[in-house]
CSV table of C-alpha atoms and ligand atoms in Angstrom, one decimal:
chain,number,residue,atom,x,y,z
A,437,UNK,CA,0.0,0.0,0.0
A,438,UNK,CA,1.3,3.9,-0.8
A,439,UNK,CA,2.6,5.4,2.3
A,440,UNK,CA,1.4,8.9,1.5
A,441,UNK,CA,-2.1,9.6,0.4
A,442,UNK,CA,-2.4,10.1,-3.7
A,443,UNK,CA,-5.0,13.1,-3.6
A,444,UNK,CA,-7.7,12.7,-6.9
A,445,UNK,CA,-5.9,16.1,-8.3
A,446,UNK,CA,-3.8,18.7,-6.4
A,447,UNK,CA,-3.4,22.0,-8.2
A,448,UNK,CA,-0.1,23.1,-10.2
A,449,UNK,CA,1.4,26.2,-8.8
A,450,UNK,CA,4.5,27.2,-10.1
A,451,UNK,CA,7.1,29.6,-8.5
A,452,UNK,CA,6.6,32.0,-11.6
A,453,UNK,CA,3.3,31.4,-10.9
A,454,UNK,CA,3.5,33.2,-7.5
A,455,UNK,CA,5.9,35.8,-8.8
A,456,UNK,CA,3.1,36.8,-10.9
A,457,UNK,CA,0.3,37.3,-8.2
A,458,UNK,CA,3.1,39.5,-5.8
A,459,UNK,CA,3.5,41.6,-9.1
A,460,UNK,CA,-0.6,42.1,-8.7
A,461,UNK,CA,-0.3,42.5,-4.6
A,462,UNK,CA,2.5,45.0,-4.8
A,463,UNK,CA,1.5,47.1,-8.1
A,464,UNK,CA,-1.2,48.9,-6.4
A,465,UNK,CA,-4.1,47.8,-8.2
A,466,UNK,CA,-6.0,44.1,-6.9
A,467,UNK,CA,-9.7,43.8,-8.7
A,468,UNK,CA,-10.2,43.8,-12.4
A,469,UNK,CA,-7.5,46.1,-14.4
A,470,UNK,CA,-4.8,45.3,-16.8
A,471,UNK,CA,-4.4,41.7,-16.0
A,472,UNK,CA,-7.8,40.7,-16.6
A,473,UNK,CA,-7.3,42.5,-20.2
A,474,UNK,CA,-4.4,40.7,-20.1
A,475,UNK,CA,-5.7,36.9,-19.4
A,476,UNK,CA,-8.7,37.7,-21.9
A,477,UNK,CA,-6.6,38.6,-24.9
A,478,UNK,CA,-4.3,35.2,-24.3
A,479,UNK,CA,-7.1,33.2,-24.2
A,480,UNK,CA,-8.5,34.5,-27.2
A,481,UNK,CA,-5.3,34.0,-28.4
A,482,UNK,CA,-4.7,30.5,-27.3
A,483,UNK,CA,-8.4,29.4,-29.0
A,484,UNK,CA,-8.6,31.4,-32.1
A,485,UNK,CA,-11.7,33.7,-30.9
A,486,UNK,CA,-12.5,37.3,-30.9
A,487,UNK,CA,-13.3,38.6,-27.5
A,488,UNK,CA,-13.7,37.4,-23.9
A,489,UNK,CA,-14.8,38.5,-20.5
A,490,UNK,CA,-13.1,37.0,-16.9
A,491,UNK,CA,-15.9,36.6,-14.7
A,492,UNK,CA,-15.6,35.0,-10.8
A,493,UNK,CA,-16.5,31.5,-11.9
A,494,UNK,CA,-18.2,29.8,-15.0
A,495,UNK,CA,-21.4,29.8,-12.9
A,496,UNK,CA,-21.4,32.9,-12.7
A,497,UNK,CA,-21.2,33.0,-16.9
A,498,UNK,CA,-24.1,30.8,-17.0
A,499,UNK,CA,-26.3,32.8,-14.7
A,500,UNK,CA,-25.5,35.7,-17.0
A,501,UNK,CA,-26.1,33.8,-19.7
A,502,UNK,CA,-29.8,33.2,-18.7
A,503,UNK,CA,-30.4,37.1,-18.1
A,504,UNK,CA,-29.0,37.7,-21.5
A,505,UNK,CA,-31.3,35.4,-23.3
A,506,UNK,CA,-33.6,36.6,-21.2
A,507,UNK,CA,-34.9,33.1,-20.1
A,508,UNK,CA,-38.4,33.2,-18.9
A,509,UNK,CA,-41.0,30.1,-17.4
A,510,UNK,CA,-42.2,28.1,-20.2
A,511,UNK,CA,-39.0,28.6,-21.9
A,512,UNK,CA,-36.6,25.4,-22.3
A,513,UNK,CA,-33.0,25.0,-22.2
A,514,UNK,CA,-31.5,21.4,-23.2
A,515,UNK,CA,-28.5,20.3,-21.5
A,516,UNK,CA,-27.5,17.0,-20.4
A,517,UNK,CA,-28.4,16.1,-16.7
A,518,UNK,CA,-25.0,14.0,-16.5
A,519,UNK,CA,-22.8,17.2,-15.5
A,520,UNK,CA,-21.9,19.9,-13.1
A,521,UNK,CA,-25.4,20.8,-11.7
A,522,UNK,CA,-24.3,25.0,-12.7
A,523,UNK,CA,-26.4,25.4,-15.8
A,524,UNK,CA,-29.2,23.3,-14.9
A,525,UNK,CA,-29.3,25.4,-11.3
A,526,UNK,CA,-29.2,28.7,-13.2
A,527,UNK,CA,-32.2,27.7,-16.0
A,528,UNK,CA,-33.8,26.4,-12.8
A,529,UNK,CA,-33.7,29.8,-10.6
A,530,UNK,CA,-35.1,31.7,-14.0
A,531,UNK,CA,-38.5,30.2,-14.0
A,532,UNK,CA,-37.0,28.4,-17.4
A,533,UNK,CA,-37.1,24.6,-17.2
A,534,UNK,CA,-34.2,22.3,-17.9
A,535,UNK,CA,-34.7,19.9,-20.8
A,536,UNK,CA,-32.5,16.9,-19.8
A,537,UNK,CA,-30.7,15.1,-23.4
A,538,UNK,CA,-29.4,11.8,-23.4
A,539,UNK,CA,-25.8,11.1,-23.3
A,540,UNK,CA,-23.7,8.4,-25.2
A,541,UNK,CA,-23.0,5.6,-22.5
A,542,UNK,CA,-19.8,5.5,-23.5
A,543,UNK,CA,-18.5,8.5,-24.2
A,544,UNK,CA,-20.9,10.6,-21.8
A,545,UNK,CA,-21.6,13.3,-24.2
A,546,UNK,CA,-25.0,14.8,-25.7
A,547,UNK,CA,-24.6,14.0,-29.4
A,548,UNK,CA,-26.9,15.3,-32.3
A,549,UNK,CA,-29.2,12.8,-32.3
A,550,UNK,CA,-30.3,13.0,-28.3
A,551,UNK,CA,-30.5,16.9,-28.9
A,552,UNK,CA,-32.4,16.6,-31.9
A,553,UNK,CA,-34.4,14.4,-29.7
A,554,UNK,CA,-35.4,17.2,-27.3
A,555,UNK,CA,-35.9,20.9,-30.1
A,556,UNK,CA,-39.5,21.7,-29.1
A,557,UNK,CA,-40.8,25.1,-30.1
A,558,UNK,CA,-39.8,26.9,-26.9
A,559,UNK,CA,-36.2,25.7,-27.0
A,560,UNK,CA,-34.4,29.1,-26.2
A,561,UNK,CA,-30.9,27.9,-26.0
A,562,UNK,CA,-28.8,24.4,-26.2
A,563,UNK,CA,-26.1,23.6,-23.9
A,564,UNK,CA,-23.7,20.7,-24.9
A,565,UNK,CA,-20.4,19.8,-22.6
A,566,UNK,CA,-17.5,18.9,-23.6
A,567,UNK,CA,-17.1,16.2,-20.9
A,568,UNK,CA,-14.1,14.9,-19.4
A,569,UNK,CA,-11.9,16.9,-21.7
A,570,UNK,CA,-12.9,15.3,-25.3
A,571,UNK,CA,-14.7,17.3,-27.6
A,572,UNK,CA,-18.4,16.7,-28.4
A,573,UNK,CA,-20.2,16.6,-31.8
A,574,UNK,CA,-20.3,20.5,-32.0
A,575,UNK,CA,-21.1,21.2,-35.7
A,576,UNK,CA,-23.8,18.2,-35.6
A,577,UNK,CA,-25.3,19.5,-32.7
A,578,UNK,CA,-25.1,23.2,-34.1
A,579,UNK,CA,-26.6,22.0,-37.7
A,580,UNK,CA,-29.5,20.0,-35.6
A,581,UNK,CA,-30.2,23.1,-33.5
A,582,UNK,CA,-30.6,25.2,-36.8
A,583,UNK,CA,-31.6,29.1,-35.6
A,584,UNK,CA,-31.5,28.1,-31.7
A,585,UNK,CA,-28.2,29.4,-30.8
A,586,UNK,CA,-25.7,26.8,-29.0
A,587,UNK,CA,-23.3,28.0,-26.0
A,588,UNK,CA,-20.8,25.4,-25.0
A,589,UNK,CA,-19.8,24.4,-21.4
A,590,UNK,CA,-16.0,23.9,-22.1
A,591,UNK,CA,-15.0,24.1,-18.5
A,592,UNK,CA,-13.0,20.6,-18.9
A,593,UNK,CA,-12.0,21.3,-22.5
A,594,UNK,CA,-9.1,24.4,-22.5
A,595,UNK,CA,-6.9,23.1,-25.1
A,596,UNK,CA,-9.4,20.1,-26.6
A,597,UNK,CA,-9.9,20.5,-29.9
A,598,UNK,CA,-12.4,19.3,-32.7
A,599,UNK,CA,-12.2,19.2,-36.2
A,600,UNK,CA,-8.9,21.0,-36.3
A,601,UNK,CA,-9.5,24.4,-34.1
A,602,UNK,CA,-9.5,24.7,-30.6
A,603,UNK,CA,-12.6,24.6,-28.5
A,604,UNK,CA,-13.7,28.2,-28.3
A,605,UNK,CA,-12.4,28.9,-31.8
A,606,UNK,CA,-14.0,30.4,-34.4
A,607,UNK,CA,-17.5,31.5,-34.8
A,608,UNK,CA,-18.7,29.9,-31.3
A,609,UNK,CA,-19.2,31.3,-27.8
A,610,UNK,CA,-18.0,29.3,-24.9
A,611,UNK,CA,-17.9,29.3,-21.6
A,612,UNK,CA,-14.5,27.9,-19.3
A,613,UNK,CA,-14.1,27.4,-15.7
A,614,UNK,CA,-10.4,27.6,-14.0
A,615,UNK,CA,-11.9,26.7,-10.6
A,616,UNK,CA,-9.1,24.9,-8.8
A,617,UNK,CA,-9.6,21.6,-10.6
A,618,UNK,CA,-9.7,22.8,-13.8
A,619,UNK,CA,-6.5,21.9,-16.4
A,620,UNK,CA,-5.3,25.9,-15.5
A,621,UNK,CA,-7.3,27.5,-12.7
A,622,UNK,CA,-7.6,31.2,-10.7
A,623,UNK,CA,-8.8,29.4,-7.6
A,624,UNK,CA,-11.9,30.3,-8.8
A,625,UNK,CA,-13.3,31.8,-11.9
A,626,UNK,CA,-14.3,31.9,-15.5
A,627,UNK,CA,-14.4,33.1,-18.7
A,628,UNK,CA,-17.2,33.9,-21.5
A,629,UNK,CA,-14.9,33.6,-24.7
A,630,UNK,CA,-16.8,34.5,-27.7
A,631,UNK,CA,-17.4,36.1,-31.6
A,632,UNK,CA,-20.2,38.0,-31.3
A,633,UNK,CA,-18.7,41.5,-29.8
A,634,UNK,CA,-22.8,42.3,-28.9
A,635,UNK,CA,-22.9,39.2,-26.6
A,636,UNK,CA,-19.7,40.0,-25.1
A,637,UNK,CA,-20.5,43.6,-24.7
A,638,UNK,CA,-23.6,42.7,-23.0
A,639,UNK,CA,-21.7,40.6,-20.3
A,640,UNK,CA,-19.3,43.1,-19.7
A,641,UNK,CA,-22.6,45.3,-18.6
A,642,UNK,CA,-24.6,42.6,-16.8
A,643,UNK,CA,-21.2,41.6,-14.8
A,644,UNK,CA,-20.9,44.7,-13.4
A,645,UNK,CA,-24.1,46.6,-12.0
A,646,UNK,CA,-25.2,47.2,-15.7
A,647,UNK,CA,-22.6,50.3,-15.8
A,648,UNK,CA,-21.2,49.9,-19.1
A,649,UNK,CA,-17.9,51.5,-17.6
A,650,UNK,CA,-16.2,50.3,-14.2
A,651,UNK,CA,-13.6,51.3,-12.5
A,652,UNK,CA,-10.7,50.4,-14.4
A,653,UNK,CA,-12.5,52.1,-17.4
A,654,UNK,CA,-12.1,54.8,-15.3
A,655,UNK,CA,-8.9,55.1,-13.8
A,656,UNK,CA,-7.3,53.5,-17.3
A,657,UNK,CA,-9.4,54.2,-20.1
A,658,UNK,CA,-10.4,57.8,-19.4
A,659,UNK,CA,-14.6,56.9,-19.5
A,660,UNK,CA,-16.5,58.9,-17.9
A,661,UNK,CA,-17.0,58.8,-13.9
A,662,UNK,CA,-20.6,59.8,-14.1
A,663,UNK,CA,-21.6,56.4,-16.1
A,664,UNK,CA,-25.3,55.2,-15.0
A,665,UNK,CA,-27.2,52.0,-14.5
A,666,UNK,CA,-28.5,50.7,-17.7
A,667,UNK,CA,-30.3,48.2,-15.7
A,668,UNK,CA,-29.8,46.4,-12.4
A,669,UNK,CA,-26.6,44.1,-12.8
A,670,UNK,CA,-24.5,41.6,-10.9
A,671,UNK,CA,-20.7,41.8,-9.2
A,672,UNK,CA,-18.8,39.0,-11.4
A,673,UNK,CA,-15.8,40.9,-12.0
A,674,UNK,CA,-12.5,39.0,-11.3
A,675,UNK,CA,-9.5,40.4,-9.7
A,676,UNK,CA,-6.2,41.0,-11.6
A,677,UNK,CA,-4.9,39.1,-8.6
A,678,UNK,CA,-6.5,35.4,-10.3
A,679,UNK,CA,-6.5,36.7,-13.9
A,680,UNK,CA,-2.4,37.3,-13.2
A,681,UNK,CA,-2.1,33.3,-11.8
A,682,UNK,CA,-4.8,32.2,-14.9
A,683,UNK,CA,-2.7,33.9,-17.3
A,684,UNK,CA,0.6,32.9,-15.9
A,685,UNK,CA,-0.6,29.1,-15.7
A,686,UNK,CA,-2.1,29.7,-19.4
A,687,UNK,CA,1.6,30.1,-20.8
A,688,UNK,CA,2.4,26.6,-20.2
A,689,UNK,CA,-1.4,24.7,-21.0
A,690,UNK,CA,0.1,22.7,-23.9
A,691,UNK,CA,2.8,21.2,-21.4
A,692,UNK,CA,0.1,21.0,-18.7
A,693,UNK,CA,-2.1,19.0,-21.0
A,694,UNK,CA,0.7,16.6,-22.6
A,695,UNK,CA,1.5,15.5,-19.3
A,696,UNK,CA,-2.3,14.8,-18.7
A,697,UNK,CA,-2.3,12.9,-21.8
A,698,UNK,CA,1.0,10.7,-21.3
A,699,UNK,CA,-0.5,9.5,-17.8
A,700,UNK,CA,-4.3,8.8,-19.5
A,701,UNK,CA,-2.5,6.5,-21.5
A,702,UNK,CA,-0.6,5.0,-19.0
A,703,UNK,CA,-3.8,4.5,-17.3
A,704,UNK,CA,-5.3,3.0,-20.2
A,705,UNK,CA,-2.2,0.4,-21.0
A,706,UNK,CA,-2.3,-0.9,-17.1
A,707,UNK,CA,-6.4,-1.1,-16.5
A,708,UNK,CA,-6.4,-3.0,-20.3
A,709,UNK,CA,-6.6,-6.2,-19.2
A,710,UNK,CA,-9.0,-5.4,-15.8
A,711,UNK,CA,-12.6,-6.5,-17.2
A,712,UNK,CA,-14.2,-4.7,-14.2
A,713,UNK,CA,-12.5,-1.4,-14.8
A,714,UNK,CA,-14.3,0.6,-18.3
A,715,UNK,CA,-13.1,3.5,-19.0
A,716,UNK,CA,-14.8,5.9,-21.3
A,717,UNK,CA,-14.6,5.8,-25.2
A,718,UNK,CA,-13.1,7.9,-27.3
A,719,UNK,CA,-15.8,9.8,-29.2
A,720,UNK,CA,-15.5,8.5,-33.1
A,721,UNK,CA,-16.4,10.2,-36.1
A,722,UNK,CA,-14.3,13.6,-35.5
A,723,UNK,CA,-10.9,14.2,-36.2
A,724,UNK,CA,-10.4,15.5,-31.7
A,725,UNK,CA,-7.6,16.2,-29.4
A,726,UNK,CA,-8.3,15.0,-25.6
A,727,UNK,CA,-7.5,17.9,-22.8
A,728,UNK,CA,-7.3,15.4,-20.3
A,729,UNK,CA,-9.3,17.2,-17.7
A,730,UNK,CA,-10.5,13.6,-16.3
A,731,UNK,CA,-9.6,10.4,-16.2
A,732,UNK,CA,-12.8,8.4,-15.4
A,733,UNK,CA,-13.9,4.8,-15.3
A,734,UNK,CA,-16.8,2.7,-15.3
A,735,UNK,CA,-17.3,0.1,-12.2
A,736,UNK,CA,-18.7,-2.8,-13.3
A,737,UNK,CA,-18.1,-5.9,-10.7
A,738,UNK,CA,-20.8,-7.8,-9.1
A,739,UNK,CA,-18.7,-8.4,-6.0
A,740,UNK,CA,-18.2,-4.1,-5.4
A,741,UNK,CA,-20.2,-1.6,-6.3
A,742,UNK,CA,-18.8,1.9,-6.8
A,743,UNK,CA,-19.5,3.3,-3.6
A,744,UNK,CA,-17.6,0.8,-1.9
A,745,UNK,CA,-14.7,0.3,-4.9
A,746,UNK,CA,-13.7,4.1,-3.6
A,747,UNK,CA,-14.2,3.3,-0.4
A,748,UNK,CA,-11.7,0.7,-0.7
A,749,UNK,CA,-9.6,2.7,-2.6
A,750,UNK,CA,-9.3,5.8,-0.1
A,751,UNK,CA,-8.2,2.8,2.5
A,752,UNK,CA,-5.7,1.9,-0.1
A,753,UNK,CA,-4.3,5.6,0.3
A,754,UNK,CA,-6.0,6.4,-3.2
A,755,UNK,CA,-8.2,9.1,-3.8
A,756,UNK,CA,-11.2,9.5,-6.2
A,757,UNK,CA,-13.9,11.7,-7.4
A,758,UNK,CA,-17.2,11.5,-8.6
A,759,UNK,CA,-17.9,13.9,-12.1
A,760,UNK,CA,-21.1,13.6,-12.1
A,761,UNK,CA,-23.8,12.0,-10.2
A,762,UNK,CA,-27.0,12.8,-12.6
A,763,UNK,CA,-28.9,15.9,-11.8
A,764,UNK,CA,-32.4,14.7,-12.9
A,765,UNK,CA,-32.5,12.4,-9.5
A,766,UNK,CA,-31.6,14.9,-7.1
A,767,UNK,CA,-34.1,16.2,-4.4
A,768,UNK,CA,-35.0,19.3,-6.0
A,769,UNK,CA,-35.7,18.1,-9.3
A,770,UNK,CA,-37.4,14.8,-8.0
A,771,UNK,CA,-39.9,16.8,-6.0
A,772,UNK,CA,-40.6,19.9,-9.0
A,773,UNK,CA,-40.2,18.1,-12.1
A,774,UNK,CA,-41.1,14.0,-11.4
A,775,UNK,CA,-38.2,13.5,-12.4
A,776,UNK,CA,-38.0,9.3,-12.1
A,777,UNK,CA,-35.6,6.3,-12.6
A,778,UNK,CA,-35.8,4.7,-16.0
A,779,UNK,CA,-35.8,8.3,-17.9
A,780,UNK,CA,-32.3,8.4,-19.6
A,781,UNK,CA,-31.2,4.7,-19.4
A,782,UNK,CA,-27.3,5.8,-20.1
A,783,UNK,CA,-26.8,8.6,-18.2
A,784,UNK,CA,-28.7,6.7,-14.6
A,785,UNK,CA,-26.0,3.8,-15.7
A,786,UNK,CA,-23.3,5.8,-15.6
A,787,UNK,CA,-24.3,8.0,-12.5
A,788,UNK,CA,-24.5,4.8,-10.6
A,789,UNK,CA,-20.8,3.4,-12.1
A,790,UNK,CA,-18.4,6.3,-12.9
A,791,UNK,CA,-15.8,6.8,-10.5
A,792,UNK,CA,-12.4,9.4,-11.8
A,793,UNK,CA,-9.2,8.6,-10.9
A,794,UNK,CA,-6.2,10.9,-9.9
A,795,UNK,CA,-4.3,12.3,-12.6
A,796,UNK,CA,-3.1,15.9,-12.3
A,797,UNK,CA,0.4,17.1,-13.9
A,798,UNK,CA,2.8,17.3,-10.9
A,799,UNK,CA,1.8,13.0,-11.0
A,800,UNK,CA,4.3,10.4,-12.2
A,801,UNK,CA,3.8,7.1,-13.7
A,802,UNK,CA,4.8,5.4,-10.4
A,803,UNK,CA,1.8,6.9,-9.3
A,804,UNK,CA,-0.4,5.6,-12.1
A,805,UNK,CA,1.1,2.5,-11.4
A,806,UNK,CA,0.1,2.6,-7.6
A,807,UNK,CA,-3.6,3.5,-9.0
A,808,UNK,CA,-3.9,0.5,-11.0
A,809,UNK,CA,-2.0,-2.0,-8.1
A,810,UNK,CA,-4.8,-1.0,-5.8
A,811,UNK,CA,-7.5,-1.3,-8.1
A,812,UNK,CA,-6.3,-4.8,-8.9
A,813,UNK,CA,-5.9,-5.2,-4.9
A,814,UNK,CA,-9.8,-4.3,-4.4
A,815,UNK,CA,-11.2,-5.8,-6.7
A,816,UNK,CA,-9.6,-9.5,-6.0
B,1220,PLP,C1,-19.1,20.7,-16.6
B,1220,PLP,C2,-19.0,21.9,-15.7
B,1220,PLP,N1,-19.7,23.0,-16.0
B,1220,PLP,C3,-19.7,24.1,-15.2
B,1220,PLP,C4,-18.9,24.1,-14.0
B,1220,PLP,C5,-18.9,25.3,-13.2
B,1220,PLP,O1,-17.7,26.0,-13.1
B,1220,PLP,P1,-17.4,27.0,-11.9
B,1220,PLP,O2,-17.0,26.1,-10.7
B,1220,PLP,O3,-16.3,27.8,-12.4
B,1220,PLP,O4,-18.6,27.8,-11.6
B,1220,PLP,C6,-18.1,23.0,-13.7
B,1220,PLP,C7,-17.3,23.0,-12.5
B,1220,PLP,O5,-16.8,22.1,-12.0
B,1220,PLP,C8,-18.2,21.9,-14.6
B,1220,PLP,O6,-17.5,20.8,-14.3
């Protein structure tokens, strides 16, 4: 057994890294300035996109996002329910209702066909995530979805790409996270990264008390103090103290995400021959390039079921997570929707079996080779 406990994914934080946040502490200005400009214009960089907006977390983009397109009750919004419970939360507190698309059981993504499945006439806006890291079906699901627009949840995919261009390339609008999991993180945060300067324009108003100028407009830009309220908007604005570590880890993403990659295969040459242990497919029919944000597994034995198989594992000195149990079978949307069992066959399977194991860059394939000993260990 590992003497020292294996954590599911500890953040990298580099010395430069830190360097770069006491530049922020000691330069005299702390909340949103010249390092959020900064982070925004290397990530548009990094994907190929036009404009973008650092906001305290994705969620905070998504909740946004429903203002924007003005999301209303009777209005649907189709997601998957197999993901972070953010966007299904935020449709939820806007009277809007959450339209729940199938997922591939092996790849755990919403594909055309499932989304094509769910268009109804008050479809306002379509939702896909790129799970795990892999890209899904984007120009399928954009084609099926025809004048309904499509925002992506990319907050596992920063450096995926599909078809040739990077996720949040191009003519699409995409949402990241870089909470402290995520492949490059500011602790907490997000970012709106997108071609359509109206959209971005309008979350640079809603982020900040619906004054189209803040502060740093101010101070920086020579706007005008006496700027009004448009409308009543939120506080998302992140400090130049997490857009100065974001951008700082954003310099080295591609190294960050090969060393994500070399231990997912690793993981997949040692768990090969373990017929309990399935980890996900690849998704097929699209020239892709895997970020790596997760390395997760299927639990199929009949002697342990997933619960206990991490169970076992943390006693091993192993640790786990669980991305995601299934939002359409929690309380809330048991008891207002009716919701029920036996609704999306693949993504209740998976719910009940998926189980991700550690990988995070600082790793070593020692480690991945402790990971897969003490699976084989439980499972016997
Ligand atoms: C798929 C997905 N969407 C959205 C979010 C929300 O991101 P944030 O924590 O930045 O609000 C997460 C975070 O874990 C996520 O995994």
């Amino acid at each position: 057994m590992r003497k020292d406990f294996l954590p599911f994914t500890r953040p990298q934080v580099t010395e430069e890294d830190i360097r770069q946040v006491e530049a922020v502490l000691r330069s005299g200005w702390l909340t949103n300035g010249p390092r959020n400009v900064e982070f925004e214009e290397a990530v548009c960089k990094y994907v190929g996109n036009r404009s973008a907006v650092c906001l305290t977390s994705e969620t905070a983009a998504m909740h946004l996002l429903t203002k924007i397109f003005d999301l209303k009750p009777g209005d649907e919004v189709i997601t998957p329910s197999l993901t972070w419970v953010s966007m299904i939360n935020m449709v939820a507190l806007s009277g809007a209702v959450p339209v729940f698309a199938e997922v591939d059981r092996d790849t755990l993504m919403v594909t055309p066909e499932t989304v094509a499945a769910k268009i109804t006439p008050r479809t306002k806006l379509i939702v896909p995530v790129h799970y795990a890291g892999a890209p899904c079906d984007i120009d399928g699901i954009r084609k099926v979805a025809g004048a309904i627009p499509v925002v992506e949840d990319a907050a596992h995919a920063l450096g995926a790409s599909y078809k040739g261009r990077k996720i949040g390339g191009g003519d699409t609008t995409c949402l990241f996270s870089f909470h402290a999991i995520k492949n490059i993180t500011t602790a907490e945060g997000g970012m709106v990264v997108s071609n359509d300067e109206k959209l971005i324009s309008d979350f640079r108003r809603w982020k900040f008390h619906g004054i189209v100028v803040d502060a740093f407009d101010r101070e920086n830009r020579g706007r005008a103090p006496q700027a009004e309220v448009s409308f009543p908007g939120f506080k998302y604005n992140l400090s130049d103290i997490q857009a100065a570590l974001g951008a700082s880890q954003l310099s080295r993403i591609d190294r960050i995400n090969a060393k994500r990659r070399e231990l997912a295969m690793l993981y997949r040459e040692l768990l090969a021959d373990i017929e309990e242990i399935k980890p996900l497919a690849d998704p097929s029919g699209y020239d892709f390039e895997h970020a790596w944000h997760l390395f997760i597994v299927r639990v199929v034995s009949p002697k342990l079921d997933r619960d206990a198989f991490m169970k076992a594992l943390k006693a091993e000195n192993i640790g786990t997570g669980l991305h995601f149990r299934c939002a359409h079978l929690q309380k809330y949307y048991r008891e207002t929707m009716g919701c029920r069992p036996g609704m999306l066959p693949a993504t209740e399977f998976n719910s009940d079996h998926i189980c991700s194991l550690p990988l995070f860059p600082d790793m070593t394939g020692d480690d991945v080779a402790d990971v897969a000993a003490a699976i084989k260990k439980v499972l016997a």
